[in-house]
Amino acid sequence: MKKLSIIFCICTLLLSNLLAGCGSKEPAPAADHKLRVVVTFNAMKEFTQAVGQDKIHITSLIPDGTEPHDFQPTTKTMQALSKADILIYNSTGMERWVEQATQAAANPKLVIVEAAKGTDRISLTEADEIRAHGQYDPHTWLSLSCAQQEVKNIAEALAAADKANADFYRKNAEKYNQKLQSLLAAYQKKFSKLEQKDFVTGHAAFAYLCRDFGLQQQSIED
């Protein structure tokens, strides 16, 4: 009986720690009135965090190391969407599951923001790519020029949802975009000096980056 009591106590402690750990992964409570912002993957998280900083709670739906193209929404995805104020995703070609997932989450107050809206998109020409992504190449965030438009869109969405901090979001977006513009100018100068403009990649995801810098990608995927 003594051994059983010890085992029971150990199991109870382990279960308590496990539940506490699970609880820590849930979006933070809104008692502090910060916006609950859900983003799809890490690039959207970086942009949104740069703009929102400590004024928002941010949750990423797609875990680091997970291929965004292959992601399938889970129960945890639905829970996060049901509690969020804002969802920020890149584009319909990248996260084709967004519309269905938001409908299933049934959150009438959720504001849905397409970060790539207004960017200068590159049309796809291959049939397989069009079937997979739609009319346009979805990898807009990999361009330092398109990324600046995405940051502006995110800032305006946060400003509209949290008017008291609107100037804060817009100023942060301006500072971040200045950094992106500096990188763009610096590497345009560097790449302009190269004689060889081609590079090899697995997935042909870098058309926007190539346009920024006058490069040419050669994909080894069929």
JSON list of C-alpha atoms in Angstrom, two decimals:
[
{"chain": "A", "resi": 1, "resn": "MET", "atom": "CA", "xyz": [0.00, 0.00, 0.00]},
{"chain": "A", "resi": 2, "resn": "LYS", "atom": "CA", "xyz": [2.87, 2.35, 0.81]},
{"chain": "A", "resi": 3, "resn": "LYS", "atom": "CA", "xyz": [4.41, 1.74, -2.64]},
{"chain": "A", "resi": 4, "resn": "LEU", "atom": "CA", "xyz": [1.05, 2.33, -4.30]},
{"chain": "A", "resi": 5, "resn": "SER", "atom": "CA", "xyz": [0.67, 5.64, -2.43]},
{"chain": "A", "resi": 6, "resn": "ILE", "atom": "CA", "xyz": [4.10, 6.79, -3.56]},
{"chain": "A", "resi": 7, "resn": "ILE", "atom": "CA", "xyz": [3.35, 5.84, -7.19]},
{"chain": "A", "resi": 8, "resn": "PHE", "atom": "CA", "xyz": [0.01, 7.67, -6.98]},
{"chain": "A", "resi": 9, "resn": "CYS", "atom": "CA", "xyz": [1.68, 10.83, -5.67]},
{"chain": "A", "resi": 10, "resn": "ILE", "atom": "CA", "xyz": [4.33, 10.73, -8.39]},
{"chain": "A", "resi": 11, "resn": "CYS", "atom": "CA", "xyz": [1.70, 10.26, -11.10]},
{"chain": "A", "resi": 12, "resn": "THR", "atom": "CA", "xyz": [-0.35, 13.13, -9.67]},
{"chain": "A", "resi": 13, "resn": "LEU", "atom": "CA", "xyz": [2.66, 15.46, -9.74]},
{"chain": "A", "resi": 14, "resn": "LEU", "atom": "CA", "xyz": [3.57, 14.44, -13.29]},
{"chain": "A", "resi": 15, "resn": "LEU", "atom": "CA", "xyz": [-0.01, 14.97, -14.47]},
{"chain": "A", "resi": 16, "resn": "SER", "atom": "CA", "xyz": [-0.15, 18.39, -12.79]},
{"chain": "A", "resi": 17, "resn": "ASN", "atom": "CA", "xyz": [3.09, 19.45, -14.50]},
{"chain": "A", "resi": 18, "resn": "LEU", "atom": "CA", "xyz": [1.86, 18.15, -17.83]},
{"chain": "A", "resi": 19, "resn": "LEU", "atom": "CA", "xyz": [-1.38, 20.08, -17.57]},
{"chain": "A", "resi": 20, "resn": "ALA", "atom": "CA", "xyz": [0.48, 23.21, -16.51]},
{"chain": "A", "resi": 21, "resn": "GLY", "atom": "CA", "xyz": [2.76, 22.84, -19.52]},
{"chain": "A", "resi": 22, "resn": "CYS", "atom": "CA", "xyz": [-0.17, 22.43, -21.88]},
{"chain": "A", "resi": 23, "resn": "GLY", "atom": "CA", "xyz": [-1.83, 25.47, -20.39]},
{"chain": "A", "resi": 24, "resn": "SER", "atom": "CA", "xyz": [1.23, 27.62, -21.02]},
{"chain": "A", "resi": 25, "resn": "LYS", "atom": "CA", "xyz": [0.93, 27.05, -24.76]},
{"chain": "A", "resi": 26, "resn": "GLU", "atom": "CA", "xyz": [-2.55, 28.54, -24.97]},
{"chain": "A", "resi": 27, "resn": "PRO", "atom": "CA", "xyz": [-2.92, 32.14, -26.16]},
{"chain": "A", "resi": 28, "resn": "ALA", "atom": "CA", "xyz": [-2.51, 34.57, -23.28]},
{"chain": "A", "resi": 29, "resn": "PRO", "atom": "CA", "xyz": [-5.70, 35.86, -21.65]},
{"chain": "A", "resi": 30, "resn": "ALA", "atom": "CA", "xyz": [-7.11, 39.12, -22.95]},
{"chain": "A", "resi": 31, "resn": "ALA", "atom": "CA", "xyz": [-7.54, 40.66, -19.50]},
{"chain": "A", "resi": 32, "resn": "ASP", "atom": "CA", "xyz": [-4.77, 43.14, -20.34]},
{"chain": "A", "resi": 33, "resn": "HIS", "atom": "CA", "xyz": [-6.77, 44.21, -23.44]},
{"chain": "A", "resi": 34, "resn": "LYS", "atom": "CA", "xyz": [-3.95, 43.38, -25.84]},
{"chain": "A", "resi": 35, "resn": "LEU", "atom": "CA", "xyz": [-4.96, 42.19, -29.29]},
{"chain": "A", "resi": 36, "resn": "ARG", "atom": "CA", "xyz": [-4.92, 38.45, -29.79]},
{"chain": "A", "resi": 37, "resn": "VAL", "atom": "CA", "xyz": [-3.24, 38.01, -33.16]},
{"chain": "A", "resi": 38, "resn": "VAL", "atom": "CA", "xyz": [-2.90, 34.66, -34.91]},
{"chain": "A", "resi": 39, "resn": "VAL", "atom": "CA", "xyz": [-0.49, 34.30, -37.84]},
{"chain": "A", "resi": 40, "resn": "THR", "atom": "CA", "xyz": [0.01, 31.40, -40.22]},
{"chain": "A", "resi": 41, "resn": "PHE", "atom": "CA", "xyz": [3.80, 30.88, -40.34]},
{"chain": "A", "resi": 42, "resn": "ASN", "atom": "CA", "xyz": [7.09, 32.30, -39.12]},
{"chain": "A", "resi": 43, "resn": "ALA", "atom": "CA", "xyz": [7.59, 35.07, -41.72]},
{"chain": "A", "resi": 44, "resn": "MET", "atom": "CA", "xyz": [4.16, 36.51, -40.86]},
{"chain": "A", "resi": 45, "resn": "LYS", "atom": "CA", "xyz": [5.09, 36.22, -37.19]},
{"chain": "A", "resi": 46, "resn": "GLU", "atom": "CA", "xyz": [8.31, 38.18, -37.70]},
{"chain": "A", "resi": 47, "resn": "PHE", "atom": "CA", "xyz": [6.56, 40.99, -39.58]},
{"chain": "A", "resi": 48, "resn": "THR", "atom": "CA", "xyz": [3.69, 41.16, -37.10]},
{"chain": "A", "resi": 49, "resn": "GLN", "atom": "CA", "xyz": [5.94, 41.08, -34.05]},
{"chain": "A", "resi": 50, "resn": "ALA", "atom": "CA", "xyz": [8.05, 43.92, -35.46]},
{"chain": "A", "resi": 51, "resn": "VAL", "atom": "CA", "xyz": [4.91, 46.04, -35.82]},
{"chain": "A", "resi": 52, "resn": "GLY", "atom": "CA", "xyz": [2.94, 45.02, -32.73]},
{"chain": "A", "resi": 53, "resn": "GLN", "atom": "CA", "xyz": [5.78, 44.41, -30.29]},
{"chain": "A", "resi": 54, "resn": "ASP", "atom": "CA", "xyz": [4.48, 44.36, -26.69]},
{"chain": "A", "resi": 55, "resn": "LYS", "atom": "CA", "xyz": [1.00, 45.60, -27.60]},
{"chain": "A", "resi": 56, "resn": "ILE", "atom": "CA", "xyz": [-0.18, 42.24, -28.92]},
{"chain": "A", "resi": 57, "resn": "HIS", "atom": "CA", "xyz": [-0.34, 38.56, -28.03]},
{"chain": "A", "resi": 58, "resn": "ILE", "atom": "CA", "xyz": [0.83, 36.54, -31.04]},
{"chain": "A", "resi": 59, "resn": "THR", "atom": "CA", "xyz": [0.30, 32.86, -31.86]},
{"chain": "A", "resi": 60, "resn": "SER", "atom": "CA", "xyz": [1.69, 31.04, -34.91]},
{"chain": "A", "resi": 61, "resn": "LEU", "atom": "CA", "xyz": [-0.49, 28.29, -36.38]},
{"chain": "A", "resi": 62, "resn": "ILE", "atom": "CA", "xyz": [2.17, 26.43, -38.39]},
{"chain": "A", "resi": 63, "resn": "PRO", "atom": "CA", "xyz": [5.00, 25.11, -36.20]},
{"chain": "A", "resi": 64, "resn": "ASP", "atom": "CA", "xyz": [8.60, 25.96, -37.11]},
{"chain": "A", "resi": 65, "resn": "GLY", "atom": "CA", "xyz": [10.06, 23.34, -39.43]},
{"chain": "A", "resi": 66, "resn": "THR", "atom": "CA", "xyz": [6.66, 22.44, -40.92]},
{"chain": "A", "resi": 67, "resn": "GLU", "atom": "CA", "xyz": [6.25, 22.91, -44.68]},
{"chain": "A", "resi": 68, "resn": "PRO", "atom": "CA", "xyz": [3.51, 25.59, -45.06]},
{"chain": "A", "resi": 69, "resn": "HIS", "atom": "CA", "xyz": [2.31, 24.08, -48.35]},
{"chain": "A", "resi": 70, "resn": "ASP", "atom": "CA", "xyz": [1.56, 20.76, -46.65]},
{"chain": "A", "resi": 71, "resn": "PHE", "atom": "CA", "xyz": [0.04, 22.06, -43.41]},
{"chain": "A", "resi": 72, "resn": "GLN", "atom": "CA", "xyz": [-3.37, 20.73, -42.44]},
{"chain": "A", "resi": 73, "resn": "PRO", "atom": "CA", "xyz": [-5.43, 22.57, -39.78]},
{"chain": "A", "resi": 74, "resn": "THR", "atom": "CA", "xyz": [-5.94, 20.72, -36.52]},
{"chain": "A", "resi": 75, "resn": "THR", "atom": "CA", "xyz": [-8.25, 21.05, -33.53]},
{"chain": "A", "resi": 76, "resn": "LYS", "atom": "CA", "xyz": [-5.63, 23.32, -31.98]},
{"chain": "A", "resi": 77, "resn": "THR", "atom": "CA", "xyz": [-5.81, 25.53, -35.09]},
{"chain": "A", "resi": 78, "resn": "MET", "atom": "CA", "xyz": [-9.57, 25.86, -34.67]},
{"chain": "A", "resi": 79, "resn": "GLN", "atom": "CA", "xyz": [-9.22, 26.71, -30.99]},
{"chain": "A", "resi": 80, "resn": "ALA", "atom": "CA", "xyz": [-6.69, 29.46, -31.70]},
{"chain": "A", "resi": 81, "resn": "LEU", "atom": "CA", "xyz": [-8.86, 30.95, -34.46]},
{"chain": "A", "resi": 82, "resn": "SER", "atom": "CA", "xyz": [-11.97, 30.84, -32.28]},
{"chain": "A", "resi": 83, "resn": "LYS", "atom": "CA", "xyz": [-10.27, 33.01, -29.61]},
{"chain": "A", "resi": 84, "resn": "ALA", "atom": "CA", "xyz": [-8.35, 35.42, -31.86]},
{"chain": "A", "resi": 85, "resn": "ASP", "atom": "CA", "xyz": [-9.11, 39.03, -32.76]},
{"chain": "A", "resi": 86, "resn": "ILE", "atom": "CA", "xyz": [-7.04, 39.04, -35.96]},
{"chain": "A", "resi": 87, "resn": "LEU", "atom": "CA", "xyz": [-5.73, 36.39, -38.35]},
{"chain": "A", "resi": 88, "resn": "ILE", "atom": "CA", "xyz": [-2.81, 37.41, -40.57]},
{"chain": "A", "resi": 89, "resn": "TYR", "atom": "CA", "xyz": [-1.92, 35.14, -43.47]},
{"chain": "A", "resi": 90, "resn": "ASN", "atom": "CA", "xyz": [0.24, 35.67, -46.54]},
{"chain": "A", "resi": 91, "resn": "SER", "atom": "CA", "xyz": [-2.04, 34.89, -49.48]},
{"chain": "A", "resi": 92, "resn": "THR", "atom": "CA", "xyz": [-4.69, 32.47, -50.69]},
{"chain": "A", "resi": 93, "resn": "GLY", "atom": "CA", "xyz": [-2.13, 30.74, -52.89]},
{"chain": "A", "resi": 94, "resn": "MET", "atom": "CA", "xyz": [0.10, 29.97, -49.94]},
{"chain": "A", "resi": 95, "resn": "GLU", "atom": "CA", "xyz": [-2.41, 28.99, -47.25]},
{"chain": "A", "resi": 96, "resn": "ARG", "atom": "CA", "xyz": [-5.31, 27.61, -49.28]},
{"chain": "A", "resi": 97, "resn": "TRP", "atom": "CA", "xyz": [-6.90, 26.18, -46.14]},
{"chain": "A", "resi": 98, "resn": "VAL", "atom": "CA", "xyz": [-7.54, 29.58, -44.51]},
{"chain": "A", "resi": 99, "resn": "GLU", "atom": "CA", "xyz": [-11.06, 30.18, -45.80]},
{"chain": "A", "resi": 100, "resn": "GLN", "atom": "CA", "xyz": [-12.33, 26.75, -44.81]},
{"chain": "A", "resi": 101, "resn": "ALA", "atom": "CA", "xyz": [-10.59, 26.89, -41.41]},
{"chain": "A", "resi": 102, "resn": "THR", "atom": "CA", "xyz": [-11.99, 30.31, -40.51]},
{"chain": "A", "resi": 103, "resn": "GLN", "atom": "CA", "xyz": [-15.49, 29.21, -41.46]},
{"chain": "A", "resi": 104, "resn": "ALA", "atom": "CA", "xyz": [-15.13, 26.14, -39.26]},
{"chain": "A", "resi": 105, "resn": "ALA", "atom": "CA", "xyz": [-13.82, 28.24, -36.35]},
{"chain": "A", "resi": 106, "resn": "ALA", "atom": "CA", "xyz": [-17.06, 30.28, -36.43]},
{"chain": "A", "resi": 107, "resn": "ASN", "atom": "CA", "xyz": [-15.57, 33.40, -34.84]},
{"chain": "A", "resi": 108, "resn": "PRO", "atom": "CA", "xyz": [-17.74, 36.34, -35.99]},
{"chain": "A", "resi": 109, "resn": "LYS", "atom": "CA", "xyz": [-15.36, 38.98, -34.57]},
{"chain": "A", "resi": 110, "resn": "LEU", "atom": "CA", "xyz": [-12.26, 37.59, -36.32]},
{"chain": "A", "resi": 111, "resn": "VAL", "atom": "CA", "xyz": [-10.62, 40.11, -38.68]},
{"chain": "A", "resi": 112, "resn": "ILE", "atom": "CA", "xyz": [-8.85, 38.31, -41.55]},
{"chain": "A", "resi": 113, "resn": "VAL", "atom": "CA", "xyz": [-5.88, 40.09, -43.13]},
{"chain": "A", "resi": 114, "resn": "GLU", "atom": "CA", "xyz": [-4.18, 39.05, -46.38]},
{"chain": "A", "resi": 115, "resn": "ALA", "atom": "CA", "xyz": [-0.70, 40.49, -45.92]},
{"chain": "A", "resi": 116, "resn": "ALA", "atom": "CA", "xyz": [0.24, 40.19, -49.61]},
{"chain": "A", "resi": 117, "resn": "LYS", "atom": "CA", "xyz": [-2.70, 42.30, -50.78]},
{"chain": "A", "resi": 118, "resn": "GLY", "atom": "CA", "xyz": [-1.50, 45.09, -53.07]},
{"chain": "A", "resi": 119, "resn": "THR", "atom": "CA", "xyz": [1.90, 43.56, -53.82]},
{"chain": "A", "resi": 120, "resn": "ASP", "atom": "CA", "xyz": [3.10, 43.36, -57.42]},
{"chain": "A", "resi": 121, "resn": "ARG", "atom": "CA", "xyz": [2.45, 39.68, -58.06]},
{"chain": "A", "resi": 122, "resn": "ILE", "atom": "CA", "xyz": [4.17, 37.37, -60.51]},
{"chain": "A", "resi": 123, "resn": "SER", "atom": "CA", "xyz": [1.86, 35.22, -62.64]},
{"chain": "A", "resi": 124, "resn": "LEU", "atom": "CA", "xyz": [2.48, 31.49, -62.78]},
{"chain": "A", "resi": 125, "resn": "THR", "atom": "CA", "xyz": [2.75, 29.80, -66.16]},
{"chain": "A", "resi": 126, "resn": "GLU", "atom": "CA", "xyz": [3.18, 26.07, -65.45]},
{"chain": "A", "resi": 127, "resn": "ALA", "atom": "CA", "xyz": [-0.03, 24.04, -65.11]},
{"chain": "A", "resi": 128, "resn": "ASP", "atom": "CA", "xyz": [1.15, 22.12, -62.03]},
{"chain": "A", "resi": 129, "resn": "GLU", "atom": "CA", "xyz": [2.07, 25.34, -60.22]},
{"chain": "A", "resi": 130, "resn": "ILE", "atom": "CA", "xyz": [-1.28, 26.93, -61.10]},
{"chain": "A", "resi": 131, "resn": "ARG", "atom": "CA", "xyz": [-3.13, 23.89, -59.73]},
{"chain": "A", "resi": 132, "resn": "ALA", "atom": "CA", "xyz": [-1.10, 24.04, -56.52]},
{"chain": "A", "resi": 133, "resn": "HIS", "atom": "CA", "xyz": [-1.11, 27.80, -55.89]},
{"chain": "A", "resi": 134, "resn": "GLY", "atom": "CA", "xyz": [-3.60, 29.51, -58.18]},
{"chain": "A", "resi": 135, "resn": "GLN", "atom": "CA", "xyz": [-2.84, 32.26, -60.69]},
{"chain": "A", "resi": 136, "resn": "TYR", "atom": "CA", "xyz": [0.04, 33.91, -58.83]},
{"chain": "A", "resi": 137, "resn": "ASP", "atom": "CA", "xyz": [3.31, 32.88, -57.21]},
{"chain": "A", "resi": 138, "resn": "PRO", "atom": "CA", "xyz": [2.53, 33.03, -53.47]},
{"chain": "A", "resi": 139, "resn": "HIS", "atom": "CA", "xyz": [6.10, 33.53, -52.15]},
{"chain": "A", "resi": 140, "resn": "THR", "atom": "CA", "xyz": [5.83, 37.32, -51.95]},
{"chain": "A", "resi": 141, "resn": "TRP", "atom": "CA", "xyz": [7.42, 37.70, -48.50]},
{"chain": "A", "resi": 142, "resn": "LEU", "atom": "CA", "xyz": [10.78, 36.53, -49.90]},
{"chain": "A", "resi": 143, "resn": "SER", "atom": "CA", "xyz": [11.06, 39.86, -51.72]},
{"chain": "A", "resi": 144, "resn": "LEU", "atom": "CA", "xyz": [12.35, 42.78, -49.66]},
{"chain": "A", "resi": 145, "resn": "SER", "atom": "CA", "xyz": [10.19, 45.14, -51.72]},
{"chain": "A", "resi": 146, "resn": "CYS", "atom": "CA", "xyz": [6.98, 43.07, -51.40]},
{"chain": "A", "resi": 147, "resn": "ALA", "atom": "CA", "xyz": [7.71, 42.53, -47.71]},
{"chain": "A", "resi": 148, "resn": "GLN", "atom": "CA", "xyz": [7.45, 46.28, -47.15]},
{"chain": "A", "resi": 149, "resn": "GLN", "atom": "CA", "xyz": [3.90, 46.28, -48.52]},
{"chain": "A", "resi": 150, "resn": "GLU", "atom": "CA", "xyz": [3.03, 43.33, -46.30]},
{"chain": "A", "resi": 151, "resn": "VAL", "atom": "CA", "xyz": [4.34, 45.16, -43.23]},
{"chain": "A", "resi": 152, "resn": "LYS", "atom": "CA", "xyz": [2.23, 48.21, -44.14]},
{"chain": "A", "resi": 153, "resn": "ASN", "atom": "CA", "xyz": [-0.88, 46.04, -44.49]},
{"chain": "A", "resi": 154, "resn": "ILE", "atom": "CA", "xyz": [-0.25, 44.43, -41.11]},
{"chain": "A", "resi": 155, "resn": "ALA", "atom": "CA", "xyz": [0.28, 47.81, -39.46]},
{"chain": "A", "resi": 156, "resn": "GLU", "atom": "CA", "xyz": [-2.96, 49.20, -40.89]},
{"chain": "A", "resi": 157, "resn": "ALA", "atom": "CA", "xyz": [-4.89, 46.15, -39.70]},
{"chain": "A", "resi": 158, "resn": "LEU", "atom": "CA", "xyz": [-3.55, 46.47, -36.18]},
{"chain": "A", "resi": 159, "resn": "ALA", "atom": "CA", "xyz": [-4.16, 50.23, -36.20]},
{"chain": "A", "resi": 160, "resn": "ALA", "atom": "CA", "xyz": [-7.78, 49.74, -37.27]},
{"chain": "A", "resi": 161, "resn": "ALA", "atom": "CA", "xyz": [-8.38, 47.14, -34.56]},
{"chain": "A", "resi": 162, "resn": "ASP", "atom": "CA", "xyz": [-6.57, 49.07, -31.81]},
{"chain": "A", "resi": 163, "resn": "LYS", "atom": "CA", "xyz": [-7.01, 52.76, -32.55]},
{"chain": "A", "resi": 164, "resn": "ALA", "atom": "CA", "xyz": [-5.46, 53.84, -29.24]},
{"chain": "A", "resi": 165, "resn": "ASN", "atom": "CA", "xyz": [-2.11, 52.45, -30.41]},
{"chain": "A", "resi": 166, "resn": "ALA", "atom": "CA", "xyz": [-2.46, 53.21, -34.13]},
{"chain": "A", "resi": 167, "resn": "ASP", "atom": "CA", "xyz": [0.52, 55.61, -34.23]},
{"chain": "A", "resi": 168, "resn": "PHE", "atom": "CA", "xyz": [2.65, 53.07, -32.38]},
{"chain": "A", "resi": 169, "resn": "TYR", "atom": "CA", "xyz": [1.98, 50.39, -35.01]},
{"chain": "A", "resi": 170, "resn": "ARG", "atom": "CA", "xyz": [2.55, 52.73, -37.95]},
{"chain": "A", "resi": 171, "resn": "LYS", "atom": "CA", "xyz": [5.83, 54.09, -36.57]},
{"chain": "A", "resi": 172, "resn": "ASN", "atom": "CA", "xyz": [7.12, 50.57, -35.93]},
{"chain": "A", "resi": 173, "resn": "ALA", "atom": "CA", "xyz": [6.19, 49.57, -39.47]},
{"chain": "A", "resi": 174, "resn": "GLU", "atom": "CA", "xyz": [8.02, 52.59, -40.85]},
{"chain": "A", "resi": 175, "resn": "LYS", "atom": "CA", "xyz": [11.18, 51.77, -38.87]},
{"chain": "A", "resi": 176, "resn": "TYR", "atom": "CA", "xyz": [11.11, 48.13, -39.92]},
{"chain": "A", "resi": 177, "resn": "ASN", "atom": "CA", "xyz": [10.56, 49.03, -43.57]},
{"chain": "A", "resi": 178, "resn": "GLN", "atom": "CA", "xyz": [13.52, 51.38, -43.45]},
{"chain": "A", "resi": 179, "resn": "LYS", "atom": "CA", "xyz": [15.66, 48.39, -42.49]},
{"chain": "A", "resi": 180, "resn": "LEU", "atom": "CA", "xyz": [14.19, 46.31, -45.32]},
{"chain": "A", "resi": 181, "resn": "GLN", "atom": "CA", "xyz": [14.80, 49.12, -47.79]},
{"chain": "A", "resi": 182, "resn": "SER", "atom": "CA", "xyz": [18.41, 49.47, -46.64]},
{"chain": "A", "resi": 183, "resn": "LEU", "atom": "CA", "xyz": [18.95, 45.74, -47.17]},
{"chain": "A", "resi": 184, "resn": "LEU", "atom": "CA", "xyz": [17.33, 45.96, -50.60]},
{"chain": "A", "resi": 185, "resn": "ALA", "atom": "CA", "xyz": [19.58, 48.82, -51.71]},
{"chain": "A", "resi": 186, "resn": "ALA", "atom": "CA", "xyz": [22.72, 47.21, -50.30]},
{"chain": "A", "resi": 187, "resn": "TYR", "atom": "CA", "xyz": [22.19, 43.86, -51.99]},
{"chain": "A", "resi": 188, "resn": "GLN", "atom": "CA", "xyz": [21.02, 45.30, -55.29]},
{"chain": "A", "resi": 189, "resn": "LYS", "atom": "CA", "xyz": [24.44, 46.96, -55.43]},
{"chain": "A", "resi": 190, "resn": "LYS", "atom": "CA", "xyz": [26.25, 43.75, -54.46]},
{"chain": "A", "resi": 191, "resn": "PHE", "atom": "CA", "xyz": [24.38, 41.51, -56.92]},
{"chain": "A", "resi": 192, "resn": "SER", "atom": "CA", "xyz": [24.74, 44.01, -59.75]},
{"chain": "A", "resi": 193, "resn": "LYS", "atom": "CA", "xyz": [28.50, 43.35, -59.71]},
{"chain": "A", "resi": 194, "resn": "LEU", "atom": "CA", "xyz": [28.14, 39.60, -60.24]},
{"chain": "A", "resi": 195, "resn": "GLU", "atom": "CA", "xyz": [28.75, 38.19, -63.70]},
{"chain": "A", "resi": 196, "resn": "GLN", "atom": "CA", "xyz": [26.95, 34.94, -62.93]},
{"chain": "A", "resi": 197, "resn": "LYS", "atom": "CA", "xyz": [23.31, 35.63, -62.02]},
{"chain": "A", "resi": 198, "resn": "ASP", "atom": "CA", "xyz": [22.03, 32.02, -61.91]},
{"chain": "A", "resi": 199, "resn": "PHE", "atom": "CA", "xyz": [21.64, 29.91, -58.78]},
{"chain": "A", "resi": 200, "resn": "VAL", "atom": "CA", "xyz": [20.30, 26.42, -58.12]},
{"chain": "A", "resi": 201, "resn": "THR", "atom": "CA", "xyz": [17.45, 25.74, -55.69]},
{"chain": "A", "resi": 202, "resn": "GLY", "atom": "CA", "xyz": [15.22, 22.82, -54.81]},
{"chain": "A", "resi": 203, "resn": "HIS", "atom": "CA", "xyz": [11.82, 24.52, -54.87]},
{"chain": "A", "resi": 204, "resn": "ALA", "atom": "CA", "xyz": [11.31, 27.43, -57.29]},
{"chain": "A", "resi": 205, "resn": "ALA", "atom": "CA", "xyz": [10.21, 29.79, -54.52]},
{"chain": "A", "resi": 206, "resn": "PHE", "atom": "CA", "xyz": [12.50, 32.74, -55.21]},
{"chain": "A", "resi": 207, "resn": "ALA", "atom": "CA", "xyz": [11.00, 34.52, -58.23]},
{"chain": "A", "resi": 208, "resn": "TYR", "atom": "CA", "xyz": [10.30, 37.68, -56.21]},
{"chain": "A", "resi": 209, "resn": "LEU", "atom": "CA", "xyz": [13.80, 37.75, -54.75]},
{"chain": "A", "resi": 210, "resn": "CYS", "atom": "CA", "xyz": [15.17, 37.24, -58.27]},
{"chain": "A", "resi": 211, "resn": "ARG", "atom": "CA", "xyz": [13.14, 40.20, -59.51]},
{"chain": "A", "resi": 212, "resn": "ASP", "atom": "CA", "xyz": [14.53, 42.41, -56.74]},
{"chain": "A", "resi": 213, "resn": "PHE", "atom": "CA", "xyz": [18.14, 41.54, -57.51]},
{"chain": "A", "resi": 214, "resn": "GLY", "atom": "CA", "xyz": [18.26, 40.62, -61.19]},
{"chain": "A", "resi": 215, "resn": "LEU", "atom": "CA", "xyz": [18.95, 36.95, -60.46]},
{"chain": "A", "resi": 216, "resn": "GLN", "atom": "CA", "xyz": [17.77, 33.74, -62.13]},
{"chain": "A", "resi": 217, "resn": "GLN", "atom": "CA", "xyz": [16.72, 30.62, -60.23]},
{"chain": "A", "resi": 218, "resn": "GLN", "atom": "CA", "xyz": [17.17, 27.10, -61.60]},
{"chain": "A", "resi": 219, "resn": "SER", "atom": "CA", "xyz": [14.95, 24.60, -59.75]},
{"chain": "A", "resi": 220, "resn": "ILE", "atom": "CA", "xyz": [15.89, 20.90, -59.59]},
{"chain": "A", "resi": 221, "resn": "GLU", "atom": "CA", "xyz": [12.32, 19.85, -58.75]},
{"chain": "A", "resi": 222, "resn": "ASP", "atom": "CA", "xyz": [10.28, 18.50, -61.64]}
]
